[in-house]
Short mmCIF file of C-alpha atoms and ligand atoms in Angstrom, two decimals:
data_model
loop_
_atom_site.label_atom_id
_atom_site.label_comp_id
_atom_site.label_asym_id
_atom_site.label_seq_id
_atom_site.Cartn_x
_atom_site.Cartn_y
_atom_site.Cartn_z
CA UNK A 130 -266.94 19.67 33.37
CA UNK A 131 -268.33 18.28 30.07
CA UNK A 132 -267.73 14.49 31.24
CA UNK A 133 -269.94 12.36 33.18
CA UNK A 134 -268.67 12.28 36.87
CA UNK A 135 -267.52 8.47 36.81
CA UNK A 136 -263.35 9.24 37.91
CA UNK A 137 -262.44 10.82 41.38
CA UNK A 138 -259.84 12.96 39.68
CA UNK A 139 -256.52 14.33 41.30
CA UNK A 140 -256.49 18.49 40.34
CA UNK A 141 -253.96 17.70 37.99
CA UNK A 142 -253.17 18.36 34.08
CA UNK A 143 -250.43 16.77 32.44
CA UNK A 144 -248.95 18.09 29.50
CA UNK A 145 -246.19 16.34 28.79
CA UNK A 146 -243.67 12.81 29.73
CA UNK A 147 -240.49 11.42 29.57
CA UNK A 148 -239.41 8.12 30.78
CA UNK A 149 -240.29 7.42 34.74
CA UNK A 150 -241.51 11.71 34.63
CA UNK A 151 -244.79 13.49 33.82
CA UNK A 152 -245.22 17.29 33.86
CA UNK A 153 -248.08 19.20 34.38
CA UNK A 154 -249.57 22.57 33.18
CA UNK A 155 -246.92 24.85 35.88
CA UNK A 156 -243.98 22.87 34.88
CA UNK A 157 -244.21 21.17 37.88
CA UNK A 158 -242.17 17.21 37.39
CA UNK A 159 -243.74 14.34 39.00
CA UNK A 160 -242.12 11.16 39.25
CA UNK A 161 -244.68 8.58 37.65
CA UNK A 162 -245.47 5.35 39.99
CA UNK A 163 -248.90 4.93 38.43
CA UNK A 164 -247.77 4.74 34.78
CA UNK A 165 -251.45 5.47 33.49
CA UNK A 166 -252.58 2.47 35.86
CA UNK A 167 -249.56 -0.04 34.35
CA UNK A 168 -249.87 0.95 31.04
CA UNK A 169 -246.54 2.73 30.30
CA UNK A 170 -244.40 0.25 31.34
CA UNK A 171 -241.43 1.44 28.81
CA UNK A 172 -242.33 4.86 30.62
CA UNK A 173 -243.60 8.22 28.66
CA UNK A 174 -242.28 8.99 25.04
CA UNK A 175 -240.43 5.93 24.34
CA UNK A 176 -238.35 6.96 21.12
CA UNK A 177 -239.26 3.28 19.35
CA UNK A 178 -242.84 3.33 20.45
CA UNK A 179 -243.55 7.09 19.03
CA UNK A 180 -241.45 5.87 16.11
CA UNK A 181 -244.03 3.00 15.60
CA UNK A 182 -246.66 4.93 16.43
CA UNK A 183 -245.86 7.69 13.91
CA UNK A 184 -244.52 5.50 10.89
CA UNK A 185 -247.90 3.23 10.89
CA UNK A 186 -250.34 6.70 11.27
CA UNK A 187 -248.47 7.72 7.86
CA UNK A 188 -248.97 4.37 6.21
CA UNK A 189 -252.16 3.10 7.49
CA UNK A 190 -255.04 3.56 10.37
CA UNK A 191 -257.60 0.78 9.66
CA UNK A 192 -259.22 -1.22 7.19
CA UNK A 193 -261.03 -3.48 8.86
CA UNK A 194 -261.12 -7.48 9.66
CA UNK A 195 -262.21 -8.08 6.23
CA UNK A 196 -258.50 -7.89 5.18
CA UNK A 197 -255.37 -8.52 7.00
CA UNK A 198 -252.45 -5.79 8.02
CA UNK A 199 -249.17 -6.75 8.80
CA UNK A 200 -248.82 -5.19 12.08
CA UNK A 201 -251.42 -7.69 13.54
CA UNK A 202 -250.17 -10.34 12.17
CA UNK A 203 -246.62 -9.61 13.20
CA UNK A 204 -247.92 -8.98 16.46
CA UNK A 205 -250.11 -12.35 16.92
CA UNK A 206 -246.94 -14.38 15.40
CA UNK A 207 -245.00 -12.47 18.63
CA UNK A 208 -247.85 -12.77 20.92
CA UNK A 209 -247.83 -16.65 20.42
CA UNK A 210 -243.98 -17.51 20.37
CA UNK A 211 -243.56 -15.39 23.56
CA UNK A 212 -246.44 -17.79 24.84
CA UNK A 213 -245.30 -20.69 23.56
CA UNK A 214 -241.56 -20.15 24.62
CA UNK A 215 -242.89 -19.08 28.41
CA UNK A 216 -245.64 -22.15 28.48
CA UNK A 217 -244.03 -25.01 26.58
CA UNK A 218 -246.13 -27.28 27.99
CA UNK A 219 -249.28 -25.52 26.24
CA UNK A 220 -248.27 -26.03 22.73
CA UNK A 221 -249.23 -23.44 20.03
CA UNK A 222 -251.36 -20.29 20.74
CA UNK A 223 -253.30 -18.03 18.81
CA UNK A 224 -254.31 -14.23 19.58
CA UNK A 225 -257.89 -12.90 19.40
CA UNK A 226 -257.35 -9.03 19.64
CA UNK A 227 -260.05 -6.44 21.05
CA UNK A 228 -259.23 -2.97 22.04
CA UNK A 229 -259.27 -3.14 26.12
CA UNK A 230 -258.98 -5.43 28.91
CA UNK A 231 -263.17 -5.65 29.48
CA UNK A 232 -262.92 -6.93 25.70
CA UNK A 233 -260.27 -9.20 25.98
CA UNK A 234 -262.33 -10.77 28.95
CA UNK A 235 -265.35 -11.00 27.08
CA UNK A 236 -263.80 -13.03 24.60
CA UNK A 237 -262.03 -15.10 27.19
CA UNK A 238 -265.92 -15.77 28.62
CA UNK A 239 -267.04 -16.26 25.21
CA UNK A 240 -264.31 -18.73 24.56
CA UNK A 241 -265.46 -20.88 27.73
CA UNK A 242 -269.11 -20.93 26.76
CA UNK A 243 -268.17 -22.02 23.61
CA UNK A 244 -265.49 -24.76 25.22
CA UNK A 245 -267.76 -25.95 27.64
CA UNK A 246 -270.65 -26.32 25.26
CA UNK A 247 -268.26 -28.50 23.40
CA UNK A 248 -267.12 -31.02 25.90
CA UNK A 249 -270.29 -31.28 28.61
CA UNK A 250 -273.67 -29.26 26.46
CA UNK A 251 -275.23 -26.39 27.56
CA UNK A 252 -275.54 -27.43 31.76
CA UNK A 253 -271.17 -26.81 31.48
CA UNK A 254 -271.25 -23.13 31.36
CA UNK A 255 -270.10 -21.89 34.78
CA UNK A 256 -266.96 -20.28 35.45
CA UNK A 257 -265.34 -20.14 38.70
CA UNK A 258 -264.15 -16.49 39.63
CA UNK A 259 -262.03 -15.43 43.05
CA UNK A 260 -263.15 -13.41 45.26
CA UNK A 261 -261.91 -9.50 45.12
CA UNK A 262 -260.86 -10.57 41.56
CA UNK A 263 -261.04 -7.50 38.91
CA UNK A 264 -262.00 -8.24 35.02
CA UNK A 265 -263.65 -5.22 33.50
CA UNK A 266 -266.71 -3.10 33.74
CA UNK A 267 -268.39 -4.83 30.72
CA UNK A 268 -271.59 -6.75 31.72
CA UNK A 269 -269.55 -10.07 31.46
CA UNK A 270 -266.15 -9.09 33.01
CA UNK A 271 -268.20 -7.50 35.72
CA UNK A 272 -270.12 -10.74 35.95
CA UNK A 273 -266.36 -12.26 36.57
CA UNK A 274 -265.75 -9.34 39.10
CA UNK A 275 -267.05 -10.76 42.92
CA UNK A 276 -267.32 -7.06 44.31
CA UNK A 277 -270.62 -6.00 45.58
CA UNK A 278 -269.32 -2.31 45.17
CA UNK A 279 -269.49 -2.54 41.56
CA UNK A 280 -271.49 -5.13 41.10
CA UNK A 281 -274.78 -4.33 43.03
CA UNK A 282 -275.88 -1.47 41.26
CA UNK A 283 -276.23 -3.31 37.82
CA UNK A 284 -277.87 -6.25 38.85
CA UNK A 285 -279.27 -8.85 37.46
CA UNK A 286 -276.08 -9.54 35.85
CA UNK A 287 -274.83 -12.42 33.64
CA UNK A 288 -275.58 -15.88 35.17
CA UNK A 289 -272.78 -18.94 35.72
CA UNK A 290 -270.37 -17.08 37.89
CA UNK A 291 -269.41 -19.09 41.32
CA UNK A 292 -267.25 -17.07 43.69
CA UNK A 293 -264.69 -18.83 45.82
CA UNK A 294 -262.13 -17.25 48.49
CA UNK A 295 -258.46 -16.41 46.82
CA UNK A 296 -255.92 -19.33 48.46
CA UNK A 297 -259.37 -21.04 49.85
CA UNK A 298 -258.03 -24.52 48.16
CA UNK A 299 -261.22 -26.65 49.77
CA UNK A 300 -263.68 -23.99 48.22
CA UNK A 301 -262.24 -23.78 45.05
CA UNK A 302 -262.39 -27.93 45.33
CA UNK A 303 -266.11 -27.82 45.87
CA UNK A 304 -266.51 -25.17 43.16
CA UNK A 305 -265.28 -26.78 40.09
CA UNK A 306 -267.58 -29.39 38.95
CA UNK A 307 -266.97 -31.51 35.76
CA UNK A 308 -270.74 -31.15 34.45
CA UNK A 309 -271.00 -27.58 35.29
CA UNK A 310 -267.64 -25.59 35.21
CA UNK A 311 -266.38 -24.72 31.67
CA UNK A 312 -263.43 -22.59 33.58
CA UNK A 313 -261.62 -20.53 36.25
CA UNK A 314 -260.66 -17.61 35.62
CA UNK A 315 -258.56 -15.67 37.95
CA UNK A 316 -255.29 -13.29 38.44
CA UNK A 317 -252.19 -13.98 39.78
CA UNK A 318 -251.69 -11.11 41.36
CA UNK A 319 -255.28 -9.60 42.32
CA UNK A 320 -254.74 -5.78 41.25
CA UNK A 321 -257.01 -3.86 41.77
CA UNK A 322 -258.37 -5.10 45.37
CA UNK A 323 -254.74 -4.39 46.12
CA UNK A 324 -251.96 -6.14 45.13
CA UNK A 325 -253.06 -9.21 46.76
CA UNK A 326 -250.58 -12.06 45.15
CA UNK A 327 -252.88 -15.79 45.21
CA UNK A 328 -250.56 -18.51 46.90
CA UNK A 329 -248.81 -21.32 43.83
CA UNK A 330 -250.63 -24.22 45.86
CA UNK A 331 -253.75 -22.67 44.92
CA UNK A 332 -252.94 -21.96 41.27
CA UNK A 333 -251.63 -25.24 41.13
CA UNK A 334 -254.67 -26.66 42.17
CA UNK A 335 -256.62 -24.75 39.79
CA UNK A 336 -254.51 -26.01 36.67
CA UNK A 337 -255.14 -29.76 38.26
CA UNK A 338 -258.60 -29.62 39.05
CA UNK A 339 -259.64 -28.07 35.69
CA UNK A 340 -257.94 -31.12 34.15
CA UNK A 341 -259.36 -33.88 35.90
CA UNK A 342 -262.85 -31.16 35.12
CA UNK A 343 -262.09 -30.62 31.27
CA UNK A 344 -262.11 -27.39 32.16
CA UNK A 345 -260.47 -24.37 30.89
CA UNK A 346 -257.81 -22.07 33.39
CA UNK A 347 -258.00 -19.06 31.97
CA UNK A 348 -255.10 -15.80 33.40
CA UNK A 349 -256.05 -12.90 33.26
CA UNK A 350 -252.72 -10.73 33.24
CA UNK A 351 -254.08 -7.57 31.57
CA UNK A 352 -252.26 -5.58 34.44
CA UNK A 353 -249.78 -8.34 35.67
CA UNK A 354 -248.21 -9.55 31.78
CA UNK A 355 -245.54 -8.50 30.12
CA UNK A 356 -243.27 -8.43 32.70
CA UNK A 357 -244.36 -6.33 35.52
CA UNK A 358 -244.29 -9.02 38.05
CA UNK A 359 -240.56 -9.61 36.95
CA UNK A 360 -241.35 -12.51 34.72
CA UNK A 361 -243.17 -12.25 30.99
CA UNK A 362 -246.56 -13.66 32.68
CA UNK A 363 -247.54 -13.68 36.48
CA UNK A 364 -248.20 -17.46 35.43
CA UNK A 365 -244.65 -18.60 35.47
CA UNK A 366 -244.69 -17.97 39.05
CA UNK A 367 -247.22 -20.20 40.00
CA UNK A 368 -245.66 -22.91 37.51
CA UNK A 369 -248.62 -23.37 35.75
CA UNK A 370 -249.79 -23.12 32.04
CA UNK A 371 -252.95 -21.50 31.60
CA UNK A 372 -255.54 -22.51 28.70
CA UNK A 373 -255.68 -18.89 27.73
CA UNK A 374 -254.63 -15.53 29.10
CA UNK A 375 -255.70 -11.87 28.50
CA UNK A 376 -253.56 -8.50 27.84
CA UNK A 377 -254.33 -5.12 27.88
CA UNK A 378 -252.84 -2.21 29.61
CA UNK A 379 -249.01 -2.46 28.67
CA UNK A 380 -249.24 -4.11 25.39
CA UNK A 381 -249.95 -0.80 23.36
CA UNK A 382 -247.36 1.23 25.65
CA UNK A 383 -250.05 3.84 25.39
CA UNK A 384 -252.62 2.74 22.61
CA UNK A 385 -255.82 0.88 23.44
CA UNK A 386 -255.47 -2.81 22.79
CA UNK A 387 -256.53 -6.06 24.27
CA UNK A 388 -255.67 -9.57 23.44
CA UNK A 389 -256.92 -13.03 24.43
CA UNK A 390 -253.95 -15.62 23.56
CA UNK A 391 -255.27 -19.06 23.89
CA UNK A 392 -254.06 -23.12 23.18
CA UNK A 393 -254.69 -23.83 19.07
CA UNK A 394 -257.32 -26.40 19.60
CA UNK A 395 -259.43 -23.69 21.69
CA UNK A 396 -258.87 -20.66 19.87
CA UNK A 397 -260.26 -22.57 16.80
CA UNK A 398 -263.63 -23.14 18.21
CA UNK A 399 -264.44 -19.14 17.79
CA UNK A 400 -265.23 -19.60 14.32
CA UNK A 401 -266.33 -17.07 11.68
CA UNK A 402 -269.04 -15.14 12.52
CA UNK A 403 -268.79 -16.34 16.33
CA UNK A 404 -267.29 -13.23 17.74
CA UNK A 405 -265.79 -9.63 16.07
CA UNK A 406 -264.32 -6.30 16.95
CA UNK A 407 -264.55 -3.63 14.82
CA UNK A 408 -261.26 -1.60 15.91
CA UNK A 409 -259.64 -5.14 17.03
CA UNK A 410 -256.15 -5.61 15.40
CA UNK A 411 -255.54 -1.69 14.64
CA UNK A 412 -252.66 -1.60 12.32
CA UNK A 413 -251.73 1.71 14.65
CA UNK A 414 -252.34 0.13 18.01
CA UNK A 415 -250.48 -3.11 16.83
CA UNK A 416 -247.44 -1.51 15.54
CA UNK A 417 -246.78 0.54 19.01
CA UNK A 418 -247.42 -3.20 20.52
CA UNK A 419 -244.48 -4.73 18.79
CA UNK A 420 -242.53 -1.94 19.29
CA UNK A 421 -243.24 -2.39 23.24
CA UNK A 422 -242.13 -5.92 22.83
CA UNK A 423 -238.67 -5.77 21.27
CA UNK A 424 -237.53 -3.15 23.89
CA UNK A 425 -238.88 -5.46 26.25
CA UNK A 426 -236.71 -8.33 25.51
CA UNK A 427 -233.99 -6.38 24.10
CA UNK A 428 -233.22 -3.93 27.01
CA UNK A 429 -233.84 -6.98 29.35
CA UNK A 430 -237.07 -5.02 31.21
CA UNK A 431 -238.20 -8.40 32.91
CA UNK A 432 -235.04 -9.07 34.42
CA UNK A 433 -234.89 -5.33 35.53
CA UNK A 434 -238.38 -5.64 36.69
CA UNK A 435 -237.55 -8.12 39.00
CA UNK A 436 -234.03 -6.35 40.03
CA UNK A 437 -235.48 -3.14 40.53
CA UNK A 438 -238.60 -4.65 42.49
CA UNK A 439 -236.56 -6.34 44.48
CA UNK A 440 -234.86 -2.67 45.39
CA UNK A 441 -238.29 -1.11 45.96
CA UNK A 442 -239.30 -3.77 48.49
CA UNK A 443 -236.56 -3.45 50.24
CA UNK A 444 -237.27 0.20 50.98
CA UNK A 445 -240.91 -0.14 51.30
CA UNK A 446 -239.85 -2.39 54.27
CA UNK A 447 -237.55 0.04 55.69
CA UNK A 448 -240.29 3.00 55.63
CA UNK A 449 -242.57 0.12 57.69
CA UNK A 450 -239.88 0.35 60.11
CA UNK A 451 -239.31 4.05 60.16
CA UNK A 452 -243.28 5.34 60.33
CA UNK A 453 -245.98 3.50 62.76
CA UNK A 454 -248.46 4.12 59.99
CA UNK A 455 -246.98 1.45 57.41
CA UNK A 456 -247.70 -2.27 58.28
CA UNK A 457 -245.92 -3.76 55.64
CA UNK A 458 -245.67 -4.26 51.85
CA UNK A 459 -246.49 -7.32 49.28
CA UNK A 460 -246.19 -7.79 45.70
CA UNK A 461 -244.25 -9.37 42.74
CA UNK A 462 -241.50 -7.78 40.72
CA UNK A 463 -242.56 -4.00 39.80
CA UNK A 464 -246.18 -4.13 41.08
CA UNK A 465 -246.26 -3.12 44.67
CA UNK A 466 -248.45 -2.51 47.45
CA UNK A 467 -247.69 -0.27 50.94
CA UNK A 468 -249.94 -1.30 53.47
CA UNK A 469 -251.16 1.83 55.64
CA UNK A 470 -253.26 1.80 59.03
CA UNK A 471 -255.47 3.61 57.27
CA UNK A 472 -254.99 7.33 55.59
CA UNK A 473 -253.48 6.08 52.52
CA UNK A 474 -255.43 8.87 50.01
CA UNK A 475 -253.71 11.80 52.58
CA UNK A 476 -250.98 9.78 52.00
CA UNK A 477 -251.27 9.85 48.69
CA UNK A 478 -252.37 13.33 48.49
CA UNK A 479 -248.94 14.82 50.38
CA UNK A 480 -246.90 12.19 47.74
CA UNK A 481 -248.15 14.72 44.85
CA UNK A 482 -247.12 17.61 46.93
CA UNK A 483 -243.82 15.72 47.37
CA UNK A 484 -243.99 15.20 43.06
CA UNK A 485 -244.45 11.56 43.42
CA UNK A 486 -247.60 9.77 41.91
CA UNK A 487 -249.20 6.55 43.59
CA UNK A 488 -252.65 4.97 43.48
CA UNK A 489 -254.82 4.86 47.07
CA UNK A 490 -256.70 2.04 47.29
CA UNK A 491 -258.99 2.35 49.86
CA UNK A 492 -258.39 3.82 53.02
CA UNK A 493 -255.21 1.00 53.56
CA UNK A 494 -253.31 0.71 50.68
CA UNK A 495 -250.74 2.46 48.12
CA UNK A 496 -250.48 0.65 44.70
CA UNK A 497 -247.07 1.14 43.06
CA UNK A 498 -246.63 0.69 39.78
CA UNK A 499 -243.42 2.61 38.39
CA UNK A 500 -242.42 1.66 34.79
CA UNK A 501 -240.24 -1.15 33.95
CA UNK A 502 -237.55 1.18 32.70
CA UNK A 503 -237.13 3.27 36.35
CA UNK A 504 -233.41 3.38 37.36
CA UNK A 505 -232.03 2.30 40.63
CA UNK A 506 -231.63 6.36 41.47
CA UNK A 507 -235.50 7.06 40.41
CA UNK A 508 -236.12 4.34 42.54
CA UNK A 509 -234.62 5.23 45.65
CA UNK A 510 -235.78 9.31 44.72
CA UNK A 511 -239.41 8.35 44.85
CA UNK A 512 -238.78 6.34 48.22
CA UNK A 513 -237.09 9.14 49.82
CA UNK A 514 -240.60 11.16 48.90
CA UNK A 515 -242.70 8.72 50.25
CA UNK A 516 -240.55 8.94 53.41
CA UNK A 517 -241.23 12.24 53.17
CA UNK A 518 -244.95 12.48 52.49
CA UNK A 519 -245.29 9.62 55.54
CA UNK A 520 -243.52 11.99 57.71
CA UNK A 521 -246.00 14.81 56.92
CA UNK A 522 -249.61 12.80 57.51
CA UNK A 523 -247.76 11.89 60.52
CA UNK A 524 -248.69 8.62 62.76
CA UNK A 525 -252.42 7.18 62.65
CA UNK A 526 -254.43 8.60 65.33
CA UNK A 527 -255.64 6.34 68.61
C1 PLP B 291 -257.53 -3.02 34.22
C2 PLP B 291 -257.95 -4.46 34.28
C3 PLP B 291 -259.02 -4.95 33.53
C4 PLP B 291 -259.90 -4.04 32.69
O1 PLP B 291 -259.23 -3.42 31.66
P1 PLP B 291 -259.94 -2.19 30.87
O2 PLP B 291 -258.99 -1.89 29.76
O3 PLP B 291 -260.10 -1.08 31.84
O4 PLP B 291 -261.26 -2.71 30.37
C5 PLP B 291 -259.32 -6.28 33.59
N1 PLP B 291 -258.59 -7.13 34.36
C6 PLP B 291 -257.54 -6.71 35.09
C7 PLP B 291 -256.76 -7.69 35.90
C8 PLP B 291 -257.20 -5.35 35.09
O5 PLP B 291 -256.19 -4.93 35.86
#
């Protein structure tokens, strides 16, 4: 191996996708529940998104942000009416694009600095992050990111982060400060810890206490957006309106692209010269986006999302009752978790020798992500090879 050793890999090479299905080197078909980590969420191959993707790479790659292209600027004017129409209490948005999720946090951190600076001088520069939360592997989104696993290695990181407890409403009350907090920041659904949805009394909380603050709520739904929880934004179901919000992972239904959408008045203190991507707003990247967006609202995907999650939990409950090693199962709309007592990468493992892909997260949990267009008999296929794979790890032992 030529790469550095940074990804426990699966002995797996895929060659080729269609839809909810990946297929490796031997011909061997796996049913995708991963979807490149919620990326393809209009599954593998999409005929509108290779379309996209193919028209733009004949037209035009890049040109830089010395000029404008129309696919970003198609894309932003989508970005912020979807925003707009979803948070009509937040008024008009505007879209600063990067090329990842780490990115799109960055400028989401850069954008509180700068907000913070603004109303309170330089002493207002903290944000408050949750505990378990997941932004990036940048120096400031891992700043954001309270996990001593990846945190403690790097050290010193950025200053201004305070930690509270997810759902821990008195903490997060003595936390935000009106002379020091320029923002929370936090997920709806907490990903990558494990599919850990935060409660709506606590995000309502957050949205009032940054008011009576002036600080900014910031979402970060660069793996919960465009509906995978079964709504556009994981945000609706906590009734709130953020200040911003970061994308990532589905938004290029395969390309690398980020995107901080944030309230007019904000997004207009990043002025020229304040922050920059080189690749940011690739005509390629942004074409594929709005591609992924009109089959999202056209074939209905959110609404599906939530349907079909709602069929998914449902099963994941009846495998709790059917094998001792499954506690239970949480989650919003398409993103899932299966709670294990314990062996969930064997569990995991015997899934791919079923031809079903899921995500161990630790030694307890399964993270199920299938793509937004997964039919009701895809669904019910990849439960009967989880029931399967359960059956073959067998009961926990003790
Ligand atoms: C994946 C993820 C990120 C990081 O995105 P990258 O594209 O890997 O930098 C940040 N926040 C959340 C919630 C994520 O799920």
């Amino acid at each position: 191996m030529h790469t550095f050793p940074t990804y426990r890999r699966a002995p797996l090479t895929f060659v080729r996708g269609e839809g909810a299905w990946l297929w490796d080197e031997a011909g061997h078909a796996y049913l995708d529940f991963v979807s490149g980590l919620g990326v393809t969420a209009l599954g593998h191959a999409h005929p509108a998104v290779v379309a996209a993707i193919r028209a733009q790479a004949g037209e035009l790659l890049h040109v830089s942000n010395l000029y404008y292209t129309a696919p970003a600027a198609y894309l932003a004017e989508a970005l912020t009416r979807l925003a707009a129409r979803q948070s009509p209490e937040a008024g008009r948005f505007r879209v600063f694009f990067a090329n990842s999720g780490a990115e799109a946090v960055e400028a989401a951190l850069k954008l509180a600095r700068r907000a913070g600076r603004e109303r309170g001088g330089p002493a207002k520069h903290e944000v408050v992050v949750l505990r378990d939360s997941f932004h990036g592997r940048t120096f400031g989104a891992l700043s954001a990111t309270a996990r001593p696993v990846y945190q403690a290695p790097f050290e010193p990181l950025v200053p201004g982060f305070r930690v509270v407890p997810r759902d821990d409403l008195a903490a997060l009350r003595a936390a935000v400060d009106p002379a020091r907090t320029a923002a929370v920041l936090l997920e709806v659904v907490q990903g990558e810890a494990g599919v850990w949805p935060v409660s709506r009394a606590f995000l309502q909380e957050a949205r009032r206490l940054c008011d009576t603050a002036g600080a900014l709520l910031l979402v970060d739904e660069i793996q919960t957006g465009l509906g995978r929880t079964g709504r556009w934004f994981a945000f609706e179901h906590g009734g709130i309106a953020p200040d911003g919000f970061t994308l990532a992972k589905a938004l290029g239904g395969g390309l690398p692209i980020g995107a901080l959408v944030a309230r007019e008045p904000l997004a207009c203190l990043l002025g020229p010269g304040q922050h920059a991507s080189t690749f940011g707003g690739n005509p390629v990247a942004c074409r594929a986006a709005l591609a992924v967006l009109q089959v999202l609202e056209e074939a209905g995907l959110v609404q599906r999302a939530r349907e079909m999650g709602e069929r998914l939990a449902a099963g994941l409950e009846g495998l709790a009752a059917r094998h001792p090693r499954v506690r239970g199962s949480r989650g919003l709309g398409l993103m899932r978790a299966l709670a294990l007592e314990g062996g969930a990468p064997a569990v995991a493992e015997a899934c791919r020798q079923e031809g079903l892909l899921v995500n161990a997260i630790g030694e307890d949990t399964l993270r199920l992500l299938p793509p937004l267009v997964v039919t009701e008999a895809e669904v019910d296929d990849a439960l009967a090879r989880l029931d399967r794979a359960l059956a073959r790890v067998g009961p926990p032992r003790g």
